[in-house]
Short mmCIF file of C-alpha atoms and ligand atoms in Angstrom, two decimals:
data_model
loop_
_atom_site.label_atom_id
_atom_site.label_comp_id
_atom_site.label_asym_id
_atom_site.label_seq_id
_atom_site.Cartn_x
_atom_site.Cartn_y
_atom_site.Cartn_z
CA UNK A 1 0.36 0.72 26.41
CA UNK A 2 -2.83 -1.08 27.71
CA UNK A 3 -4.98 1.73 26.99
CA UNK A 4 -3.97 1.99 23.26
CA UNK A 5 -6.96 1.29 20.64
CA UNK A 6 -4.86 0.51 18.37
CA UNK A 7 -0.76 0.20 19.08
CA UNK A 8 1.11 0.15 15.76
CA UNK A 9 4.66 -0.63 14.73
CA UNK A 10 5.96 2.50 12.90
CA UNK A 11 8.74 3.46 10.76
CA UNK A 12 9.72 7.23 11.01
CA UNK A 13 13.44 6.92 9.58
CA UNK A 14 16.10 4.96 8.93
CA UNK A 15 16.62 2.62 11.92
CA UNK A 16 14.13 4.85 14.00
CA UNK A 17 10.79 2.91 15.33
CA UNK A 18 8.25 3.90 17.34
CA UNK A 19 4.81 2.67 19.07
CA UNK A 20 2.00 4.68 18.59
CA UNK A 21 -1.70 4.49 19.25
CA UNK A 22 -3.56 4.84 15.68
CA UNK A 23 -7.25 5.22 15.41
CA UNK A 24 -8.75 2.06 14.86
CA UNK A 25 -9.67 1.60 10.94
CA UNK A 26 -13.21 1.70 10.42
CA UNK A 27 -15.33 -0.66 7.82
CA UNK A 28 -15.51 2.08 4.10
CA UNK A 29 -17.54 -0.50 2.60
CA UNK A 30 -20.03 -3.05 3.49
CA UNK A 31 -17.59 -5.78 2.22
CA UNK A 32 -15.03 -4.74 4.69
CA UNK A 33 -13.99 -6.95 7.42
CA UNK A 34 -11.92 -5.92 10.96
CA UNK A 35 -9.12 -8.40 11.51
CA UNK A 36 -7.58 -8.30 15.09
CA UNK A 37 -3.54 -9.12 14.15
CA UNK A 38 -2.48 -12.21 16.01
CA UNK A 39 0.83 -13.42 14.42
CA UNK A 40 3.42 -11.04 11.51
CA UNK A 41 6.40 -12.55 10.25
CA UNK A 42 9.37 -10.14 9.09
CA UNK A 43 10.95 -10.42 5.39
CA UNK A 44 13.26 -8.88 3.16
CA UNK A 45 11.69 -6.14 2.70
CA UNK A 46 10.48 -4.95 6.02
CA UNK A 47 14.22 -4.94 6.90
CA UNK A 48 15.28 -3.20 4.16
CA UNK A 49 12.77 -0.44 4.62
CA UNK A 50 14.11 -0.59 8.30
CA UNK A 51 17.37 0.10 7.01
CA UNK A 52 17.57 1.99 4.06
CA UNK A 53 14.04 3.88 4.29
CA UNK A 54 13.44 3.21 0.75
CA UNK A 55 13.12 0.32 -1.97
CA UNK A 56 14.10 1.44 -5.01
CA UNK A 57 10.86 3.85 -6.12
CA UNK A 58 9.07 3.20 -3.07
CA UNK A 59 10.46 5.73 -0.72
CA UNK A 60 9.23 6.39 2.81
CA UNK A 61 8.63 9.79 3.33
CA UNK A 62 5.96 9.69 6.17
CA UNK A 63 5.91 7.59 8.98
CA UNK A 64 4.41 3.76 8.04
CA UNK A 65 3.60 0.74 9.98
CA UNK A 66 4.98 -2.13 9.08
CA UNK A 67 4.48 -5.90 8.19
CA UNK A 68 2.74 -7.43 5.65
CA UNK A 69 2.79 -11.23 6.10
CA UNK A 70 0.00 -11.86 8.80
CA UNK A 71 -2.84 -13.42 10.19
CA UNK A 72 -5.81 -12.88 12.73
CA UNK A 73 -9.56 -13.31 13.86
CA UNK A 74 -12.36 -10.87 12.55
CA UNK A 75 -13.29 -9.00 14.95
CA UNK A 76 -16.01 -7.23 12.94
CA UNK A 77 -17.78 -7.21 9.66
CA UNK A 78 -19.11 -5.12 6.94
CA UNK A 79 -22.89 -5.27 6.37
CA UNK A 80 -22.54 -7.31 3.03
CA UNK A 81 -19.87 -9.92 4.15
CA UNK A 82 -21.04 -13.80 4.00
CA UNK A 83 -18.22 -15.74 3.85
CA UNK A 84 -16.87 -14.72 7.26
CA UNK A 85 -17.75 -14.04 10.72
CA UNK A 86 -16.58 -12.53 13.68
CA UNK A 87 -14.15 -15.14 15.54
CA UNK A 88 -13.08 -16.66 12.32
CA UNK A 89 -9.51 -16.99 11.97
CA UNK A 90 -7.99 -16.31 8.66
CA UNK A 91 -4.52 -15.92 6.76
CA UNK A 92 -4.14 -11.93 5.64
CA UNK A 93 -3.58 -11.00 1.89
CA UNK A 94 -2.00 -7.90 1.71
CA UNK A 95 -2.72 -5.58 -1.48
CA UNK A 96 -5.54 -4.46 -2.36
CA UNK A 97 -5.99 -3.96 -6.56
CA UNK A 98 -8.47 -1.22 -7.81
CA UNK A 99 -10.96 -4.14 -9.96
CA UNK A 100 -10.82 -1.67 -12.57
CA UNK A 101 -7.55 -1.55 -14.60
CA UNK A 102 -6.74 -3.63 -17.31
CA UNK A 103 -4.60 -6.21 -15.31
CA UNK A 104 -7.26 -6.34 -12.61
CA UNK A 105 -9.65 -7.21 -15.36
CA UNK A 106 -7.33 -9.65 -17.13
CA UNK A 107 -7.38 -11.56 -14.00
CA UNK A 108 -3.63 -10.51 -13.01
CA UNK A 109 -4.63 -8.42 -10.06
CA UNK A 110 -0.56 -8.55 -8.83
CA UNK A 111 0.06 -6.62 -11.32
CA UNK A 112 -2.39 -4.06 -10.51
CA UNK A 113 -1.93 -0.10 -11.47
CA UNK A 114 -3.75 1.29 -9.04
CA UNK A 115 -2.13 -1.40 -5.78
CA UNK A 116 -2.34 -0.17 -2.22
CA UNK A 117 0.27 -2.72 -0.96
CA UNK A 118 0.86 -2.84 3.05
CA UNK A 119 3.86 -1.53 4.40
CA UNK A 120 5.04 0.02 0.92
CA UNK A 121 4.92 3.62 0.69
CA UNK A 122 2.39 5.54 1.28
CA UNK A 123 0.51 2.50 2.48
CA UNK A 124 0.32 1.41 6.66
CA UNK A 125 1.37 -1.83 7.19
CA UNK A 126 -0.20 -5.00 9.45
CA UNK A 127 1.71 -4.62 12.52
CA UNK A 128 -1.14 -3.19 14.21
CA UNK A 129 -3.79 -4.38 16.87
CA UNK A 130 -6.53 -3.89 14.09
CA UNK A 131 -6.29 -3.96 10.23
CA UNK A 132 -9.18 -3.50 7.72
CA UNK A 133 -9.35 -5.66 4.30
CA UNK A 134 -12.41 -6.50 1.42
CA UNK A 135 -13.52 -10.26 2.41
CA UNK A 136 -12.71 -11.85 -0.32
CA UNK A 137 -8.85 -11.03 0.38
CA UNK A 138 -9.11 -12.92 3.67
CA UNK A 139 -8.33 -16.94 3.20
CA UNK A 140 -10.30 -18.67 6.73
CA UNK A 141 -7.93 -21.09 8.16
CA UNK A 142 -8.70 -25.01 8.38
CA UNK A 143 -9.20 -26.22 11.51
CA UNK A 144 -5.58 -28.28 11.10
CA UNK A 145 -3.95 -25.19 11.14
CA UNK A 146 -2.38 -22.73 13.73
CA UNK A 147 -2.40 -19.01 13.30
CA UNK A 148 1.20 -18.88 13.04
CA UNK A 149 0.84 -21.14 9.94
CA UNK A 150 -1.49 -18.61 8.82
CA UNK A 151 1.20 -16.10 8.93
CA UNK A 152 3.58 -18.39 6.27
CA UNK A 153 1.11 -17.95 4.02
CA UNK A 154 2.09 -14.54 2.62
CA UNK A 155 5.57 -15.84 1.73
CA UNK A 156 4.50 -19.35 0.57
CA UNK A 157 1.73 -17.65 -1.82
CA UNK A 158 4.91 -16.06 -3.29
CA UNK A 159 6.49 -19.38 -3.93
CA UNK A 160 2.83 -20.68 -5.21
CA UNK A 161 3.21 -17.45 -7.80
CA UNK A 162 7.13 -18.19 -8.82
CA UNK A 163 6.32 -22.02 -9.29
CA UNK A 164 3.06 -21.77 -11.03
CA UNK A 165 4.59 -18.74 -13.56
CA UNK A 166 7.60 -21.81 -13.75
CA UNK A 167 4.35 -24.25 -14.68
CA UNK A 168 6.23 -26.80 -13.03
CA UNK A 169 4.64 -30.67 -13.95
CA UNK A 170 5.70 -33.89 -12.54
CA UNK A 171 8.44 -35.27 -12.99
CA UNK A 172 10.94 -32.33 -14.02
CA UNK A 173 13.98 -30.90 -12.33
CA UNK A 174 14.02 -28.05 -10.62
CA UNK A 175 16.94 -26.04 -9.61
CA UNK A 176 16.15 -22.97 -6.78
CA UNK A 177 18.66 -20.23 -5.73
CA UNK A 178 18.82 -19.01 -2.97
CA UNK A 179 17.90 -20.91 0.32
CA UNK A 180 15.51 -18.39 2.19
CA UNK A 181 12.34 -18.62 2.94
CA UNK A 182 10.83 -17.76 -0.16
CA UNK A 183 13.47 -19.97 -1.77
CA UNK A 184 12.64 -22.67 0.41
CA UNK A 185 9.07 -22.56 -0.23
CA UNK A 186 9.52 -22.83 -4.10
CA UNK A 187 11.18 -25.60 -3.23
CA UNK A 188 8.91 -27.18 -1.44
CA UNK A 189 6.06 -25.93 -3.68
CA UNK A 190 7.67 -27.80 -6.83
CA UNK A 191 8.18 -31.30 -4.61
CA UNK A 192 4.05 -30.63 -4.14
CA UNK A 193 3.52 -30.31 -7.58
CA UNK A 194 5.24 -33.77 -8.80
CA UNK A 195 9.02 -32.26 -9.23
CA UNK A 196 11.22 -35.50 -9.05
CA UNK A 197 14.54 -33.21 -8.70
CA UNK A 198 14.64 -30.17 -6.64
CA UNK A 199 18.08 -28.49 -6.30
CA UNK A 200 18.28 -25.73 -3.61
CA UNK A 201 21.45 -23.30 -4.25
CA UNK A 202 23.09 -20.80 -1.25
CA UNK A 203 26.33 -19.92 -0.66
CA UNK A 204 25.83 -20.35 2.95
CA UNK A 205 26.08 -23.91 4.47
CA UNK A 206 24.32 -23.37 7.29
CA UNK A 207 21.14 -22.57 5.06
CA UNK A 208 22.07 -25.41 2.85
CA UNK A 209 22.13 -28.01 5.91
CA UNK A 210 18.42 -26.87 6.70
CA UNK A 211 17.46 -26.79 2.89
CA UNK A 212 18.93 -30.72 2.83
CA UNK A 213 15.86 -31.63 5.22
CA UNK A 214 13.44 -29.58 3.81
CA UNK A 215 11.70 -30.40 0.40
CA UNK A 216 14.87 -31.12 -1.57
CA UNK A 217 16.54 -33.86 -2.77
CA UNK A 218 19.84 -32.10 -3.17
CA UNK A 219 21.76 -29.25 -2.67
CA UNK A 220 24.54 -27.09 -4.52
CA UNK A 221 27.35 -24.72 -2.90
CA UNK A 222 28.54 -22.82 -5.90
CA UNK A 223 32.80 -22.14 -6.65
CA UNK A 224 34.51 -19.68 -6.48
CA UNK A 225 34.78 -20.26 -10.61
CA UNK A 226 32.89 -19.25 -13.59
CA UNK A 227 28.89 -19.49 -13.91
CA UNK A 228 29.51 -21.87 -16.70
CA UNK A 229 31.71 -23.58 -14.60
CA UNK A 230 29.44 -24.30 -11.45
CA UNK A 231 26.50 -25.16 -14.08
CA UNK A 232 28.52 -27.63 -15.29
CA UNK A 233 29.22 -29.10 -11.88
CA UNK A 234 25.42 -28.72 -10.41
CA UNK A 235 24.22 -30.68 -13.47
CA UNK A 236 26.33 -33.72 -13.86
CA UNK A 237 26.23 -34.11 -9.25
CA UNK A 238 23.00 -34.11 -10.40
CA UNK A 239 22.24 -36.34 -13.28
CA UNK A 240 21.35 -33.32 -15.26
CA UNK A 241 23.69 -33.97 -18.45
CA UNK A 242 21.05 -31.98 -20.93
CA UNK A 243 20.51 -29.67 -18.43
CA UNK A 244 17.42 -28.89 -15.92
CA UNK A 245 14.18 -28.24 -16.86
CA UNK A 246 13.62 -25.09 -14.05
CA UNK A 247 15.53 -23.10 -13.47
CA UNK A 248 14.27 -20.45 -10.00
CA UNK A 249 15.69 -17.58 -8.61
CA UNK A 250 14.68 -16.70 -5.44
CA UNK A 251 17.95 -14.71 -4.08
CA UNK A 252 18.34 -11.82 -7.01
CA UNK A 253 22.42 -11.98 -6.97
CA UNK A 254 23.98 -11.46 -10.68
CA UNK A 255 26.12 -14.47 -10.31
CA UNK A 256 22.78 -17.00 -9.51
CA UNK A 257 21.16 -15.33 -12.67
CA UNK A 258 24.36 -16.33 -14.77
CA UNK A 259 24.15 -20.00 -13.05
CA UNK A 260 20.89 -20.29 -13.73
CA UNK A 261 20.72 -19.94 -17.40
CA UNK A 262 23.48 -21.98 -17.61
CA UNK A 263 22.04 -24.87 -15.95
CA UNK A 264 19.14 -25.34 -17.94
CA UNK A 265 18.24 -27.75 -21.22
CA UNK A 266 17.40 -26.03 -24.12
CA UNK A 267 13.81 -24.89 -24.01
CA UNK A 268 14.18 -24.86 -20.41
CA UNK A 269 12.51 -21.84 -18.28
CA UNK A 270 13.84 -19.43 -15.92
CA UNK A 271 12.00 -17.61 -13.44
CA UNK A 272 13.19 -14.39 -11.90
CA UNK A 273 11.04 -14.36 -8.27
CA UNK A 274 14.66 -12.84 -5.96
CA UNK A 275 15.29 -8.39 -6.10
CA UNK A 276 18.38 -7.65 -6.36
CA UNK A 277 20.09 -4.67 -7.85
CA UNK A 278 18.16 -3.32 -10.21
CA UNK A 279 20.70 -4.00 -12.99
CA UNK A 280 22.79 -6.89 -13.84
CA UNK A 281 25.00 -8.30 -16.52
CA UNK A 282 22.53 -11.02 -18.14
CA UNK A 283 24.24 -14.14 -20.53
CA UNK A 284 21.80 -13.17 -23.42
CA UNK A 285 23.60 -15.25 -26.03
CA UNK A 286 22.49 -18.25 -24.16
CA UNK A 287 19.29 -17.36 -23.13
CA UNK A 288 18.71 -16.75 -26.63
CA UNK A 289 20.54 -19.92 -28.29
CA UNK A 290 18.83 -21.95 -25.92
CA UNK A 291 15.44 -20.45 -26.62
CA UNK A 292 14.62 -20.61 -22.96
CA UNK A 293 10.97 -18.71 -21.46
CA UNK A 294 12.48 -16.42 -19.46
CA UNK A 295 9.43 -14.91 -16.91
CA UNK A 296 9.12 -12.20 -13.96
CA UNK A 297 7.33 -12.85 -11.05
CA UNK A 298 5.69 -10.71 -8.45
CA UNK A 299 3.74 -11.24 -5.35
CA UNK A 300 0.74 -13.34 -5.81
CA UNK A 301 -2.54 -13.58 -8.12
CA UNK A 302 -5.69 -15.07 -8.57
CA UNK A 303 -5.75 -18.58 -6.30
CA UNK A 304 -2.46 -18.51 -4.67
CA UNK A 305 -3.51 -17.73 -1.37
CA UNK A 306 -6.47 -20.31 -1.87
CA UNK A 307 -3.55 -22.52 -3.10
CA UNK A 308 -1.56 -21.44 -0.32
CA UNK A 309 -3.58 -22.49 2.48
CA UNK A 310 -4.41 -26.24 0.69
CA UNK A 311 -1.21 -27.38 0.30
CA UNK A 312 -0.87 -26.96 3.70
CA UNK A 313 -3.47 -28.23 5.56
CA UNK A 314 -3.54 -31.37 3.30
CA UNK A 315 0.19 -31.79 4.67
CA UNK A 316 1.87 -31.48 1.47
CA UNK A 317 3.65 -28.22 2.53
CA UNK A 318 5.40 -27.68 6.02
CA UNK A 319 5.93 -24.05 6.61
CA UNK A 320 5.80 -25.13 10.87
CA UNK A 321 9.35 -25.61 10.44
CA UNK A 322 10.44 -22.43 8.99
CA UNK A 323 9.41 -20.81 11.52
CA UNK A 324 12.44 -20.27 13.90
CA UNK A 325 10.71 -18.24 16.76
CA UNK A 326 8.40 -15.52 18.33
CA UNK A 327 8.93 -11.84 19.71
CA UNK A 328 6.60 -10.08 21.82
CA UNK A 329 4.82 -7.28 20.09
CA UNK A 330 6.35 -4.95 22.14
CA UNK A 331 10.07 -6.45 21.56
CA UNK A 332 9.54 -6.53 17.52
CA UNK A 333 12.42 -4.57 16.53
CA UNK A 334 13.96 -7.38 17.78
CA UNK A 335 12.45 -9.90 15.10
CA UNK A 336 14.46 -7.09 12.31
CA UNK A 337 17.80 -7.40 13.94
CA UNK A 338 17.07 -11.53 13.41
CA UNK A 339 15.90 -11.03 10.20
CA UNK A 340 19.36 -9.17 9.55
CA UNK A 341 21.65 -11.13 11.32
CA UNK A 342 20.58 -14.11 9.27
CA UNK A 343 19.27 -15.83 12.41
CA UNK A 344 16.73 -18.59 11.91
CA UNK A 345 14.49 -18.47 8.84
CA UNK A 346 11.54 -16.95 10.04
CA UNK A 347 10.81 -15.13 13.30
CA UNK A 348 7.23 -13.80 13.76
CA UNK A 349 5.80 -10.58 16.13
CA UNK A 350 3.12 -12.15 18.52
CA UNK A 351 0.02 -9.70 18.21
CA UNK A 352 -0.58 -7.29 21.22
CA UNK A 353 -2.43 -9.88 23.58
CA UNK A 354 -0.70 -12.38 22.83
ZN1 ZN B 401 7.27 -10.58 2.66
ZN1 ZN B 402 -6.25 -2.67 -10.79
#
């Protein structure tokens, strides 16, 4: 292994990984930068492509690294870059958008026609020695913080995304389900942005317990009873007689989509950020009646990363304690049988020197 150029995680089938020594990208255009991967954190979908070889349209039908969350230090640059060198260390974003489609040119580059999105299919992923991305769609770390920070920052520009399509102002309640990282974040996103309630959902204690002393001030275990039923419950525990003003979900099960139209005021807005099944039964009487702004969410746009990055090196975001551990690059299977088990919150792949 300590020849390889460039030693990549890849996916060639369900539950079938392999190392293998890729040619080391090379700078297309002068705005290019080389970024030599120091720290990957495993999500959702990384295991599910793991396991399943497929997300819904996205199917895998060569092999693919993997990883998308990631940071690292440029190791070389494009003859036009200026606002990075080589040895600067910088948080990864991972899609690149074509700057020519209508959403690209309406300034929602997420929702980009033309995306090449690491580690969805046909696309390699960042769990690589090297990795080549455009300058502008690398975000240089503060001094203040760690490359493993830089890491968080894929998931937390997610929660920047879900919060900011919430426009969540201070003062207003917020109730999140689902108690992963990404529903985690959003909660600690909306305490950063002035929320004086923040609610954190899961139907596992264990992640409930952690959510307690992270960025909430309470937290809900839903019944085994009606959606109407556990609304009721999670608003008057909560001082929430008219209902909440946000309502967040960040887990994409049917029965937190019934809760959380339920729970909110009139005029109140819900924010789908979790996948789940594709289709669900959805309480449209309510949703309707209550005249709620009901909004999708996806990935991240223009200023989240930037966003990202500030909220944590001022100190108004902790993503250092979401992170439960690290795996050798050469062990990171292991981080998707974590990821899988339910162990921890995060667990990130150490780059291959590291
Ligand atoms: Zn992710
Ligand atoms: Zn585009």
């Amino acid at each position: 292994m300590s020849t390889a150029q460039n030693l990549s995680f890849v996916l060639e089938g369900i539950h079938k990984v392999k190392f293998e020594d890729r040619p080391v990208p090379e700078i297309q255009n002068p705005h290019d930068v080389i970024i030599n991967v120091k720290f990957t954190g495993i999500c959702g979908s990384d295991v599910h492509y793991w396991e399943h070889g497929a997300i819904g349209n996205f199917i895998v039908k060569d092999p693919m690294v993997l990883g998308h969350e990631s940071a690292g230090i440029i190791s070389k640059v494009g003859s036009a870059v200026k606002s990075l060198k080589v040895g600067d260390r910088v948080a990864m974003e991972p899609g690149i958008s074509c700057r020519r489609c209508e959403p690209c040119k309406a300034g929602k580059y997420n929702l980009c026609e033309n995306m090449q999105f690491a580690a969805t299919p046909p696309y390699d992923g960042t769990l690589a020695k090297y990795y080549v991305l455009p300058e502008d769609f690398c975000y240089k770390l503060p001094e203040n913080l760690t490359l493993q920070e830089g890491a968080l920052m894929e998931p937390l520009s997610v929660a920047v995304h879900i919060v900011r399509q919430a426009g969540v102002t201070p003062g207003q309640s917020v109730v999140v389900f689902g108690a992963g990282p990404v529903g985690l974040l959003c909660c600690a996103v909306a305490t950063a942005f002035g929320a004086s309630k923040v609610i954190a959902v899961d139907i596992q204690q264990q992640r409930l317990d952690f959510a307690k002393e992270y960025a909430t001030t309470s937290t809900f275990m839903p019944g085994k009873v009606s959606a109407i039923e556990n609304a009721e419950r999670l608003r008057s525990e909560n001082g929430l007689s008219a209902g909440a003003d946000v309502a967040i979900d960040a887990s994409g099960a049917e029965p937190s989509v019934h809760t959380g139209i339920h729970v909110l005021r009139n005029g109140g807005t819900y924010v789908q950020g979790g996948m789940g099944r594709s289709e669900i039964q959805f309480p449209i009487m309510a949703a309707c009646s209550k005249e709620l702004n009901i909004k999708g969410s996806f990935r991240y746009g223009s200023g989240d990363y930037k966003l990202a990055v500030n909220l944590v090196a001022s100190g108004k975001v902790d993503v250092k304690k979401l992170i439960t551990g690290t795996v050798k690059f050469e062990e990171a299977e292991e981080a998707f049988t974590q990821v899988k088990a339910g162990k921890g919150i995060k667990t990130l792949i150490a780059g291959i020197d590291e």
